[in-house]
Each structure stands twice: as C-alpha cells, then as structure tokens.
Amino acid sequence: QVQLVESGGGLVQAGGSLRLSCAASGRALSMYAMGWFRQAPGKEREFVATISRSGNSQYYADSVKGRFTISRENAKNTVNLQMNSLKPEDTAVYYCAADRGVVVPTTPAYWGQGTQVTVSS
C-alpha cells in the first residue's frame, strides 16, 4: 500500500504560481498512475490532472489546461503540480491520488491528506 503526503500549498495572489509536491512511500511510485484532485468549499471534489506510470501521458481538466503541468520523478518517488496564472477560482484543498490503472480514475484507490491553496484577488 502506498502512502501519499502533499506539500507546497499556501496563499498566492491572482496571476501568481505555486508548485505542489506529493511524496510517496511504502511502494515504488512507478507502480502507480498519479493524479491531482481539488475540492473547493461547498463543492464536490473534482479532477485536475493525471499522469501515467511512465510519465508519457498527461491529461488535464479543461479549467486548468494550459496553466497547470503535472510531472513525476519516479526515482525520487515524487509527483508535482506546477500551477501558473492562478485564479481565485483555483482556491481549494488539493489532493494527490494514486491508482494501479493506466491513469487515475475518478475514484482512485489511494489519497493524500490534502494541502490548501488560496488565491486572493
């Protein structure tokens, strides 16, 4: 079983950038497709991005396409989410997720505890 711990959240002004990281332990990261989800206050958790086990394929929600980039470093057991041109509507708790599938499904098997991202206008 893999354990996931997110870091890198914080407060940033609109138009700014943040880089989230997710550290995996317990199993080799290369065994899992990885992804990021987010949940804003009063809203359901939503998909943000996913990356395949090899890192060759990435998929993004339309709302973040062109602004966010997901990447992974299997040797370091880390997956990252670079977030640029942040908007107030990106404010949410961001969750790292892992799954043994080709990409992370809507209900991944493993979740991190989440990290808060707040974008001020």
N, CA, C and O atoms as CSV, one atom per row, in Angstrom:
chain,resi,resn,atom,element,x,y,z
A,1,GLN,N,N,0.850,-1.183,0.000
A,1,GLN,CA,C,0.000,0.000,0.000
A,1,GLN,C,C,0.889,1.237,0.000
A,1,GLN,O,O,1.919,1.272,0.674
A,2,VAL,N,N,0.485,2.248,-0.759
A,2,VAL,CA,C,1.277,3.464,-0.876
A,2,VAL,C,C,0.683,4.541,0.024
A,2,VAL,O,O,-0.536,4.665,0.141
A,3,GLN,N,N,1.560,5.318,0.658
A,3,GLN,CA,C,1.141,6.484,1.437
A,3,GLN,C,C,1.571,7.747,0.700
A,3,GLN,O,O,2.661,7.808,0.131
A,4,LEU,N,N,0.704,8.748,0.718
A,4,LEU,CA,C,0.933,9.976,-0.043
A,4,LEU,C,C,0.879,11.183,0.877
A,4,LEU,O,O,-0.024,11.299,1.707
A,5,VAL,N,N,1.847,12.082,0.731
A,5,VAL,CA,C,1.880,13.303,1.536
A,5,VAL,C,C,2.117,14.488,0.619
A,5,VAL,O,O,3.127,14.548,-0.082
A,6,GLU,N,N,1.180,15.434,0.623
A,6,GLU,CA,C,1.295,16.628,-0.205
A,6,GLU,C,C,2.015,17.750,0.541
A,6,GLU,O,O,2.024,17.793,1.771
A,7,SER,N,N,2.609,18.645,-0.221
A,7,SER,CA,C,3.224,19.849,0.328
A,7,SER,C,C,3.216,20.930,-0.746
A,7,SER,O,O,2.989,20.653,-1.924
A,8,GLY,N,N,3.467,22.163,-0.321
A,8,GLY,CA,C,3.620,23.258,-1.269
A,8,GLY,C,C,2.434,24.190,-1.376
A,8,GLY,O,O,2.493,25.179,-2.107
A,9,GLY,N,N,1.352,23.898,-0.662
A,9,GLY,CA,C,0.210,24.790,-0.713
A,9,GLY,C,C,0.495,26.101,-0.002
A,9,GLY,O,O,1.519,26.249,0.665
A,10,GLY,N,N,-0.416,27.049,-0.150
A,10,GLY,CA,C,-0.236,28.338,0.505
A,10,GLY,C,C,-1.150,29.392,-0.071
A,10,GLY,O,O,-2.109,29.097,-0.784
A,11,LEU,N,N,-0.823,30.648,0.261
A,11,LEU,CA,C,-1.586,31.800,-0.194
A,11,LEU,C,C,-0.805,32.517,-1.287
A,11,LEU,O,O,0.385,32.788,-1.131
A,12,VAL,N,N,-1.471,32.822,-2.383
A,12,VAL,CA,C,-0.812,33.496,-3.505
A,12,VAL,C,C,-1.811,34.456,-4.144
A,12,VAL,O,O,-3.021,34.231,-4.101
A,13,GLN,N,N,-1.292,35.522,-4.734
A,13,GLN,CA,C,-2.158,36.473,-5.427
A,13,GLN,C,C,-2.540,35.944,-6.801
A,13,GLN,O,O,-1.824,35.133,-7.389
A,14,ALA,N,N,-3.659,36.405,-7.299
A,14,ALA,CA,C,-4.091,36.025,-8.636
A,14,ALA,C,C,-3.002,36.365,-9.652
A,14,ALA,O,O,-2.393,37.434,-9.603
A,15,GLY,N,N,-2.777,35.434,-10.566
A,15,GLY,CA,C,-1.707,35.591,-11.547
A,15,GLY,C,C,-0.392,34.982,-11.120
A,15,GLY,O,O,0.531,34.865,-11.925
A,16,GLY,N,N,-0.296,34.595,-9.873
A,16,GLY,CA,C,0.931,34.010,-9.354
A,16,GLY,C,C,1.022,32.516,-9.615
A,16,GLY,O,O,0.189,31.929,-10.307
A,17,SER,N,N,2.064,31.917,-9.036
A,17,SER,CA,C,2.346,30.492,-9.255
A,17,SER,C,C,2.588,29.778,-7.935
A,17,SER,O,O,3.020,30.377,-6.950
A,18,LEU,N,N,2.300,28.496,-7.942
A,18,LEU,CA,C,2.630,27.598,-6.831
A,18,LEU,C,C,3.017,26.252,-7.417
A,18,LEU,O,O,2.575,25.877,-8.503
A,19,ARG,N,N,3.846,25.537,-6.680
A,19,ARG,CA,C,4.234,24.187,-7.097
A,19,ARG,C,C,3.905,23.236,-5.952
A,19,ARG,O,O,4.466,23.334,-4.861
A,20,LEU,N,N,2.998,22.328,-6.220
A,20,LEU,CA,C,2.646,21.311,-5.247
A,20,LEU,C,C,3.488,20.064,-5.481
A,20,LEU,O,O,3.807,19.718,-6.618
A,21,SER,N,N,3.838,19.403,-4.399
A,21,SER,CA,C,4.556,18.138,-4.492
A,21,SER,C,C,3.826,17.072,-3.697
A,21,SER,O,O,3.144,17.360,-2.714
A,22,CYS,N,N,3.983,15.850,-4.141
A,22,CYS,CA,C,3.396,14.701,-3.454
A,22,CYS,C,C,4.484,13.649,-3.320
A,22,CYS,O,O,5.018,13.154,-4.313
A,23,ALA,N,N,4.802,13.319,-2.077
A,23,ALA,CA,C,5.815,12.313,-1.807
A,23,ALA,C,C,5.150,10.985,-1.487
A,23,ALA,O,O,4.244,10.920,-0.656
A,24,ALA,N,N,5.597,9.943,-2.138
A,24,ALA,CA,C,5.038,8.613,-1.938
A,24,ALA,C,C,5.991,7.755,-1.128
A,24,ALA,O,O,7.210,7.863,-1.264
A,25,SER,N,N,5.429,6.907,-0.287
A,25,SER,CA,C,6.232,5.945,0.474
A,25,SER,C,C,5.461,4.639,0.593
A,25,SER,O,O,4.246,4.595,0.398
A,26,GLY,N,N,6.179,3.592,0.913
A,26,GLY,CA,C,5.544,2.302,1.085
A,26,GLY,C,C,5.598,1.418,-0.146
A,26,GLY,O,O,5.690,0.195,-0.037
A,27,ARG,N,N,5.541,2.030,-1.309
A,27,ARG,CA,C,5.645,1.311,-2.576
A,27,ARG,C,C,6.340,2.231,-3.582
A,27,ARG,O,O,6.319,3.452,-3.431
A,28,ALA,N,N,6.942,1.648,-4.590
A,28,ALA,CA,C,7.587,2.446,-5.620
A,28,ALA,C,C,6.543,3.233,-6.411
A,28,ALA,O,O,5.526,2.687,-6.837
A,29,LEU,N,N,6.813,4.519,-6.597
A,29,LEU,CA,C,5.866,5.368,-7.310
A,29,LEU,C,C,5.619,4.873,-8.727
A,29,LEU,O,O,4.535,5.068,-9.276
A,30,SER,N,N,6.610,4.239,-9.311
A,30,SER,CA,C,6.490,3.779,-10.700
A,30,SER,C,C,5.401,2.728,-10.891
A,30,SER,O,O,5.036,2.422,-12.026
A,31,MET,N,N,4.881,2.176,-9.811
A,31,MET,CA,C,3.818,1.177,-9.892
A,31,MET,C,C,2.443,1.808,-10.098
A,31,MET,O,O,1.469,1.104,-10.364
A,32,TYR,N,N,2.362,3.144,-9.973
A,32,TYR,CA,C,1.065,3.813,-9.926
A,32,TYR,C,C,0.943,4.935,-10.944
A,32,TYR,O,O,1.884,5.690,-11.189
A,33,ALA,N,N,-0.247,5.021,-11.529
A,33,ALA,CA,C,-0.624,6.269,-12.170
A,33,ALA,C,C,-0.929,7.263,-11.053
A,33,ALA,O,O,-1.416,6.878,-9.990
A,34,MET,N,N,-0.643,8.536,-11.295
A,34,MET,CA,C,-0.805,9.555,-10.265
A,34,MET,C,C,-1.714,10.667,-10.753
A,34,MET,O,O,-1.862,10.887,-11.956
A,35,GLY,N,N,-2.317,11.358,-9.809
A,35,GLY,CA,C,-3.192,12.450,-10.211
A,35,GLY,C,C,-3.380,13.459,-9.096
A,35,GLY,O,O,-2.998,13.240,-7.946
A,36,TRP,N,N,-3.982,14.566,-9.480
A,36,TRP,CA,C,-4.353,15.612,-8.530
A,36,TRP,C,C,-5.850,15.904,-8.678
A,36,TRP,O,O,-6.388,15.964,-9.784
A,37,PHE,N,N,-6.491,16.080,-7.541
A,37,PHE,CA,C,-7.886,16.491,-7.474
A,37,PHE,C,C,-7.969,17.705,-6.565
A,37,PHE,O,O,-7.013,18.016,-5.855
A,38,ARG,N,N,-9.092,18.385,-6.582
A,38,ARG,CA,C,-9.276,19.513,-5.675
A,38,ARG,C,C,-10.728,19.602,-5.229
A,38,ARG,O,O,-11.644,19.133,-5.905
A,39,GLN,N,N,-10.902,20.219,-4.068
A,39,GLN,CA,C,-12.237,20.414,-3.538
A,39,GLN,C,C,-12.343,21.808,-2.942
A,39,GLN,O,O,-11.670,22.139,-1.967
A,40,ALA,N,N,-13.188,22.602,-3.539
A,40,ALA,CA,C,-13.453,23.949,-3.046
A,40,ALA,C,C,-14.571,23.896,-2.012
A,40,ALA,O,O,-15.358,22.950,-2.007
A,41,PRO,N,N,-14.655,24.889,-1.144
A,41,PRO,CA,C,-15.711,24.909,-0.120
A,41,PRO,C,C,-17.098,24.825,-0.743
A,41,PRO,O,O,-17.429,25.585,-1.653
A,42,GLY,N,N,-17.902,23.898,-0.245
A,42,GLY,CA,C,-19.270,23.749,-0.721
A,42,GLY,C,C,-19.404,23.050,-2.051
A,42,GLY,O,O,-20.506,22.951,-2.591
A,43,LYS,N,N,-18.302,22.564,-2.589
A,43,LYS,CA,C,-18.344,21.882,-3.891
A,43,LYS,C,C,-17.827,20.462,-3.773
A,43,LYS,O,O,-17.175,20.096,-2.796
A,44,GLU,N,N,-18.132,19.671,-4.788
A,44,GLU,CA,C,-17.639,18.304,-4.820
A,44,GLU,C,C,-16.173,18.278,-5.252
A,44,GLU,O,O,-15.686,19.197,-5.911
A,45,ARG,N,N,-15.493,17.221,-4.872
A,45,ARG,CA,C,-14.115,17.037,-5.303
A,45,ARG,C,C,-14.094,16.850,-6.818
A,45,ARG,O,O,-14.936,16.142,-7.370
A,46,GLU,N,N,-13.138,17.482,-7.486
A,46,GLU,CA,C,-13.069,17.394,-8.939
A,46,GLU,C,C,-11.665,17.038,-9.404
A,46,GLU,O,O,-10.670,17.329,-8.740
A,47,PHE,N,N,-11.619,16.405,-10.556
A,47,PHE,CA,C,-10.370,16.017,-11.187
A,47,PHE,C,C,-9.620,17.245,-11.675
A,47,PHE,O,O,-10.225,18.184,-12.192
A,48,VAL,N,N,-8.291,17.238,-11.509
A,48,VAL,CA,C,-7.445,18.316,-12.011
A,48,VAL,C,C,-6.509,17.808,-13.111
A,48,VAL,O,O,-6.491,18.341,-14.220
A,49,ALA,N,N,-5.732,16.770,-12.787
A,49,ALA,CA,C,-4.755,16.271,-13.755
A,49,ALA,C,C,-4.343,14.865,-13.381
A,49,ALA,O,O,-4.432,14.461,-12.222
A,50,THR,N,N,-3.884,14.117,-14.392
A,50,THR,CA,C,-3.367,12.787,-14.143
A,50,THR,C,C,-2.185,12.520,-15.061
A,50,THR,O,O,-2.080,13.101,-16.142
A,51,ILE,N,N,-1.290,11.629,-14.616
A,51,ILE,CA,C,-0.117,11.276,-15.391
A,51,ILE,C,C,0.064,9.766,-15.315
A,51,ILE,O,O,-0.132,9.157,-14.264
A,52,SER,N,N,0.440,9.176,-16.439
A,52,SER,CA,C,0.604,7.727,-16.495
A,52,SER,C,C,1.845,7.284,-15.717
A,52,SER,O,O,2.658,8.106,-15.296
A,53,ARG,N,N,1.970,5.984,-15.537
A,53,ARG,CA,C,3.084,5.452,-14.747
A,53,ARG,C,C,4.440,5.838,-15.332
A,53,ARG,O,O,5.380,6.135,-14.594
A,54,SER,N,N,4.533,5.832,-16.631
A,54,SER,CA,C,5.800,6.173,-17.274
A,54,SER,C,C,6.028,7.673,-17.362
A,54,SER,O,O,7.155,8.133,-17.545
A,55,GLY,N,N,4.949,8.424,-17.230
A,55,GLY,CA,C,5.037,9.872,-17.409
A,55,GLY,C,C,4.825,10.320,-18.834
A,55,GLY,O,O,4.874,11.516,-19.118
A,56,ASN,N,N,4.592,9.386,-19.737
A,56,ASN,CA,C,4.462,9.739,-21.148
A,56,ASN,C,C,3.117,10.367,-21.503
A,56,ASN,O,O,2.995,11.040,-22.526
A,57,SER,N,N,2.117,10.149,-20.667
A,57,SER,CA,C,0.774,10.686,-20.965
A,57,SER,C,C,0.280,11.519,-19.790
A,57,SER,O,O,0.383,11.119,-18.631
A,58,GLN,N,N,-0.259,12.684,-20.122
A,58,GLN,CA,C,-0.868,13.553,-19.108
A,58,GLN,C,C,-2.225,14.027,-19.630
A,58,GLN,O,O,-2.408,14.248,-20.827
A,59,TYR,N,N,-3.153,14.174,-18.714
A,59,TYR,CA,C,-4.484,14.663,-19.057
A,59,TYR,C,C,-4.896,15.703,-18.025
A,59,TYR,O,O,-4.568,15.591,-16.844
A,60,TYR,N,N,-5.623,16.720,-18.492
A,60,TYR,CA,C,-5.978,17.829,-17.631
A,60,TYR,C,C,-7.461,18.163,-17.734
A,60,TYR,O,O,-8.093,17.946,-18.767
A,61,ALA,N,N,-7.999,18.694,-16.644
A,61,ALA,CA,C,-9.332,19.284,-16.710
A,61,ALA,C,C,-9.267,20.520,-17.598
A,61,ALA,O,O,-8.250,21.212,-17.643
A,62,ASP,N,N,-10.355,20.790,-18.298
A,62,ASP,CA,C,-10.380,21.957,-19.188
A,62,ASP,C,C,-10.098,23.249,-18.433
A,62,ASP,O,O,-9.507,24.178,-18.984
A,63,SER,N,N,-10.515,23.308,-17.189
A,63,SER,CA,C,-10.379,24.538,-16.405
A,63,SER,C,C,-8.930,24.889,-16.082
A,63,SER,O,O,-8.636,26.036,-15.747
A,64,VAL,N,N,-8.015,23.912,-16.179
A,64,VAL,CA,C,-6.609,24.173,-15.833
A,64,VAL,C,C,-5.670,23.974,-17.012
A,64,VAL,O,O,-4.476,24.256,-16.906
A,65,LYS,N,N,-6.194,23.491,-18.133
A,65,LYS,CA,C,-5.357,23.196,-19.290
A,65,LYS,C,C,-4.619,24.453,-19.751
A,65,LYS,O,O,-5.223,25.515,-19.899
A,66,GLY,N,N,-3.326,24.326,-19.972
A,66,GLY,CA,C,-2.515,25.467,-20.392
A,66,GLY,C,C,-1.936,26.265,-19.242
A,66,GLY,O,O,-1.050,27.094,-19.447
A,67,ARG,N,N,-2.427,26.025,-18.028
A,67,ARG,CA,C,-1.926,26.748,-16.850
A,67,ARG,C,C,-1.211,25.834,-15.866
A,67,ARG,O,O,-0.251,26.246,-15.216
A,68,PHE,N,N,-1.677,24.591,-15.754
A,68,PHE,CA,C,-1.104,23.624,-14.816
A,68,PHE,C,C,-0.320,22.567,-15.586
A,68,PHE,O,O,-0.665,22.215,-16.714
A,69,THR,N,N,0.747,22.066,-14.950
A,69,THR,CA,C,1.536,20.988,-15.533
A,69,THR,C,C,1.816,19.937,-14.465
A,69,THR,O,O,2.338,20.247,-13.395
A,70,ILE,N,N,1.463,18.694,-14.769
A,70,ILE,CA,C,1.761,17.593,-13.870
A,70,ILE,C,C,3.016,16.890,-14.362
A,70,ILE,O,O,3.210,16.709,-15.564
A,71,SER,N,N,3.866,16.496,-13.418
A,71,SER,CA,C,5.100,15.787,-13.770
A,71,SER,C,C,5.424,14.805,-12.663
A,71,SER,O,O,4.874,14.884,-11.565
A,72,ARG,N,N,6.318,13.885,-12.958
A,72,ARG,CA,C,6.700,12.904,-11.943
A,72,ARG,C,C,8.178,12.595,-12.032
A,72,ARG,O,O,8.782,12.665,-13.102
A,73,GLU,N,N,8.745,12.255,-10.898
A,73,GLU,CA,C,10.143,11.828,-10.797
A,73,GLU,C,C,10.130,10.500,-10.051
A,73,GLU,O,O,10.212,10.454,-8.824
A,74,ASN,N,N,10.025,9.423,-10.821
A,74,ASN,CA,C,9.892,8.105,-10.191
A,74,ASN,C,C,11.100,7.758,-9.308
A,74,ASN,O,O,10.944,7.100,-8.280
A,75,ALA,N,N,12.270,8.185,-9.693
A,75,ALA,CA,C,13.461,7.879,-8.897
A,75,ALA,C,C,13.404,8.543,-7.522
A,75,ALA,O,O,14.004,8.060,-6.561
A,76,LYS,N,N,12.667,9.667,-7.440
A,76,LYS,CA,C,12.525,10.384,-6.165
A,76,LYS,C,C,11.183,10.102,-5.507
A,76,LYS,O,O,10.878,10.657,-4.452
A,77,ASN,N,N,10.375,9.235,-6.131
A,77,ASN,CA,C,9.045,8.915,-5.588
A,77,ASN,C,C,8.203,10.168,-5.364
A,77,ASN,O,O,7.537,10.312,-4.339
A,78,THR,N,N,8.245,11.068,-6.340
A,78,THR,CA,C,7.573,12.349,-6.213
A,78,THR,C,C,6.785,12.680,-7.466
A,78,THR,O,O,7.224,12.402,-8.582
A,79,VAL,N,N,5.621,13.274,-7.273
A,79,VAL,CA,C,4.839,13.831,-8.374
A,79,VAL,C,C,4.561,15.293,-8.045
A,79,VAL,O,O,4.315,15.645,-6.891
A,80,ASN,N,N,4.603,16.130,-9.060
A,80,ASN,CA,C,4.471,17.564,-8.875
A,80,ASN,C,C,3.315,18.135,-9.692
A,80,ASN,O,O,2.902,17.565,-10.703
A,81,LEU,N,N,2.810,19.262,-9.232
A,81,LEU,CA,C,1.810,20.012,-9.989
A,81,LEU,C,C,2.255,21.471,-10.003
A,81,LEU,O,O,2.169,22.167,-8.991
A,82,GLN,N,N,2.729,21.924,-11.157
A,82,GLN,CA,C,3.114,23.320,-11.320
A,82,GLN,C,C,1.875,24.092,-11.734
A,82,GLN,O,O,1.250,23.784,-12.749
A,83,MET,N,N,1.527,25.094,-10.947
A,83,MET,CA,C,0.310,25.871,-11.199
A,83,MET,C,C,0.695,27.314,-11.492
A,83,MET,O,O,1.230,28.008,-10.629
A,84,ASN,N,N,0.423,27.756,-12.699
A,84,ASN,CA,C,0.722,29.114,-13.126
A,84,ASN,C,C,-0.566,29.874,-13.418
A,84,ASN,O,O,-1.633,29.281,-13.578
A,85,SER,N,N,-0.446,31.191,-13.484
A,85,SER,CA,C,-1.602,32.054,-13.808
A,85,SER,C,C,-2.802,31.706,-12.939
A,85,SER,O,O,-3.917,31.542,-13.435
A,86,LEU,N,N,-2.562,31.597,-11.659
A,86,LEU,CA,C,-3.608,31.164,-10.740
A,86,LEU,C,C,-4.740,32.176,-10.664
A,86,LEU,O,O,-4.532,33.385,-10.762
A,87,LYS,N,N,-5.946,31.642,-10.486
A,87,LYS,CA,C,-7.154,32.444,-10.396
A,87,LYS,C,C,-7.824,32.196,-9.047
A,87,LYS,O,O,-7.615,31.148,-8.436
A,88,PRO,N,N,-8.624,33.147,-8.581
A,88,PRO,CA,C,-9.334,32.917,-7.308
A,88,PRO,C,C,-10.163,31.635,-7.323
A,88,PRO,O,O,-10.317,30.986,-6.288
A,89,GLU,N,N,-10.690,31.269,-8.471
A,89,GLU,CA,C,-11.488,30.043,-8.551
A,89,GLU,C,C,-10.654,28.769,-8.439
A,89,GLU,O,O,-11.213,27.674,-8.380
A,90,ASP,N,N,-9.335,28.893,-8.409
A,90,ASP,CA,C,-8.473,27.732,-8.163
A,90,ASP,C,C,-8.338,27.445,-6.667
A,90,ASP,O,O,-7.745,26.437,-6.282
A,91,THR,N,N,-8.877,28.312,-5.833
A,91,THR,CA,C,-8.824,28.109,-4.393
A,91,THR,C,C,-9.532,26.816,-4.009
A,91,THR,O,O,-10.702,26.617,-4.337
A,92,ALA,N,N,-8.817,25.942,-3.314
A,92,ALA,CA,C,-9.354,24.630,-2.939
A,92,ALA,C,C,-8.329,23.881,-2.112
A,92,ALA,O,O,-7.175,24.293,-1.997
A,93,VAL,N,N,-8.769,22.783,-1.542
A,93,VAL,CA,C,-7.831,21.811,-0.998
A,93,VAL,C,C,-7.451,20.877,-2.136
A,93,VAL,O,O,-8.319,20.315,-2.804
A,94,TYR,N,N,-6.160,20.715,-2.353
A,94,TYR,CA,C,-5.651,19.882,-3.434
A,94,TYR,C,C,-5.174,18.548,-2.876
A,94,TYR,O,O,-4.426,18.488,-1.900
A,95,TYR,N,N,-5.629,17.483,-3.523
A,95,TYR,CA,C,-5.320,16.130,-3.085
A,95,TYR,C,C,-4.505,15.388,-4.130
A,95,TYR,O,O,-4.803,15.440,-5.323
A,96,CYS,N,N,-3.489,14.706,-3.671
A,96,CYS,CA,C,-2.724,13.789,-4.502
A,96,CYS,C,C,-3.415,12.432,-4.459
A,96,CYS,O,O,-3.975,12.050,-3.431
A,97,ALA,N,N,-3.375,11.705,-5.569
A,97,ALA,CA,C,-4.033,10.409,-5.639
A,97,ALA,C,C,-3.196,9.435,-6.455
A,97,ALA,O,O,-2.434,9.833,-7.336
A,98,ALA,N,N,-3.354,8.157,-6.147
A,98,ALA,CA,C,-2.619,7.105,-6.853
A,98,ALA,C,C,-3.544,5.941,-7.157
A,98,ALA,O,O,-4.488,5.656,-6.420
A,99,ASP,N,N,-3.244,5.274,-8.269
A,99,ASP,CA,C,-4.050,4.115,-8.657
A,99,ASP,C,C,-3.212,3.201,-9.543
A,99,ASP,O,O,-2.307,3.673,-10.231
A,100,ARG,N,N,-3.497,1.909,-9.536
A,100,ARG,CA,C,-2.744,0.969,-10.360
A,100,ARG,C,C,-3.212,0.944,-11.811
A,100,ARG,O,O,-2.663,0.197,-12.621
A,101,GLY,N,N,-4.198,1.733,-12.146
A,101,GLY,CA,C,-4.687,1.784,-13.516
A,101,GLY,C,C,-3.728,2.497,-14.455
A,101,GLY,O,O,-2.655,2.936,-14.042
A,102,VAL,N,N,-4.116,2.611,-15.715
A,102,VAL,CA,C,-3.295,3.289,-16.714
A,102,VAL,C,C,-3.187,4.771,-16.371
A,102,VAL,O,O,-2.108,5.359,-16.440
A,103,VAL,N,N,-4.299,5.356,-16.008
A,103,VAL,CA,C,-4.342,6.709,-15.461
A,103,VAL,C,C,-5.231,6.662,-14.225
A,103,VAL,O,O,-5.892,5.657,-13.964
A,104,VAL,N,N,-5.244,7.742,-13.478
A,104,VAL,CA,C,-6.047,7.764,-12.254
A,104,VAL,C,C,-7.518,7.908,-12.627
A,104,VAL,O,O,-7.867,8.817,-13.380
A,105,PRO,N,N,-8.380,7.046,-12.128
A,105,PRO,CA,C,-9.814,7.150,-12.403
A,105,PRO,C,C,-10.466,8.204,-11.514
A,105,PRO,O,O,-9.788,8.879,-10.739
A,106,THR,N,N,-11.771,8.338,-11.630
A,106,THR,CA,C,-12.472,9.343,-10.821
A,106,THR,C,C,-12.495,8.977,-9.343
A,106,THR,O,O,-12.674,9.841,-8.485
A,107,THR,N,N,-12.314,7.709,-9.054
A,107,THR,CA,C,-12.250,7.266,-7.654
A,107,THR,C,C,-10.966,6.476,-7.447
A,107,THR,O,O,-10.996,5.245,-7.440
A,108,PRO,N,N,-9.843,7.158,-7.279
A,108,PRO,CA,C,-8.569,6.466,-7.101
A,108,PRO,C,C,-8.536,5.632,-5.826
A,108,PRO,O,O,-9.315,5.847,-4.897
A,109,ALA,N,N,-7.626,4.688,-5.810
A,109,ALA,CA,C,-7.538,3.792,-4.666
A,109,ALA,C,C,-6.892,4.452,-3.449
A,109,ALA,O,O,-7.222,4.126,-2.308
A,110,TYR,N,N,-5.974,5.378,-3.699
A,110,TYR,CA,C,-5.207,5.970,-2.601
A,110,TYR,C,C,-5.243,7.494,-2.679
A,110,TYR,O,O,-5.194,8.085,-3.758
A,111,TRP,N,N,-5.329,8.114,-1.494
A,111,TRP,CA,C,-5.410,9.572,-1.391
A,111,TRP,C,C,-4.410,10.101,-0.377
A,111,TRP,O,O,-4.074,9.426,0.596
A,112,GLY,N,N,-3.938,11.322,-0.618
A,112,GLY,CA,C,-3.200,12.038,0.400
A,112,GLY,C,C,-4.169,12.796,1.293
A,112,GLY,O,O,-5.385,12.710,1.123
A,113,GLN,N,N,-3.616,13.539,2.247
A,113,GLN,CA,C,-4.453,14.247,3.225
A,113,GLN,C,C,-4.879,15.623,2.732
A,113,GLN,O,O,-5.774,16.237,3.313
A,114,GLY,N,N,-4.253,16.112,1.671
A,114,GLY,CA,C,-4.638,17.388,1.085
A,114,GLY,C,C,-3.772,18.540,1.540
A,114,GLY,O,O,-3.204,18.517,2.632
A,115,THR,N,N,-3.676,19.557,0.683
A,115,THR,CA,C,-2.959,20.782,1.012
A,115,THR,C,C,-3.782,21.965,0.492
A,115,THR,O,O,-4.314,21.925,-0.617
A,116,GLN,N,N,-3.877,23.011,1.308
A,116,GLN,CA,C,-4.731,24.153,0.980
A,116,GLN,C,C,-4.020,25.109,0.033
A,116,GLN,O,O,-2.866,25.479,0.249
A,117,VAL,N,N,-4.727,25.498,-1.012
A,117,VAL,CA,C,-4.265,26.542,-1.930
A,117,VAL,C,C,-5.307,27.644,-1.915
A,117,VAL,O,O,-6.487,27.408,-2.169
A,118,THR,N,N,-4.851,28.858,-1.611
A,118,THR,CA,C,-5.751,30.012,-1.580
A,118,THR,C,C,-5.209,31.081,-2.519
A,118,THR,O,O,-4.059,31.503,-2.401
A,119,VAL,N,N,-6.055,31.514,-3.454
A,119,VAL,CA,C,-5.656,32.534,-4.425
A,119,VAL,C,C,-6.490,33.783,-4.156
A,119,VAL,O,O,-7.716,33.763,-4.264
A,120,SER,N,N,-5.806,34.861,-3.807
A,120,SER,CA,C,-6.501,36.105,-3.497
A,120,SER,C,C,-6.634,36.966,-4.752
A,120,SER,O,O,-5.777,36.941,-5.636
A,121,SER,N,N,-7.717,37.719,-4.808
A,121,SER,CA,C,-7.959,38.567,-5.986
A,121,SER,C,C,-7.347,39.945,-5.819
A,121,SER,O,O,-7.457,40.782,-6.715
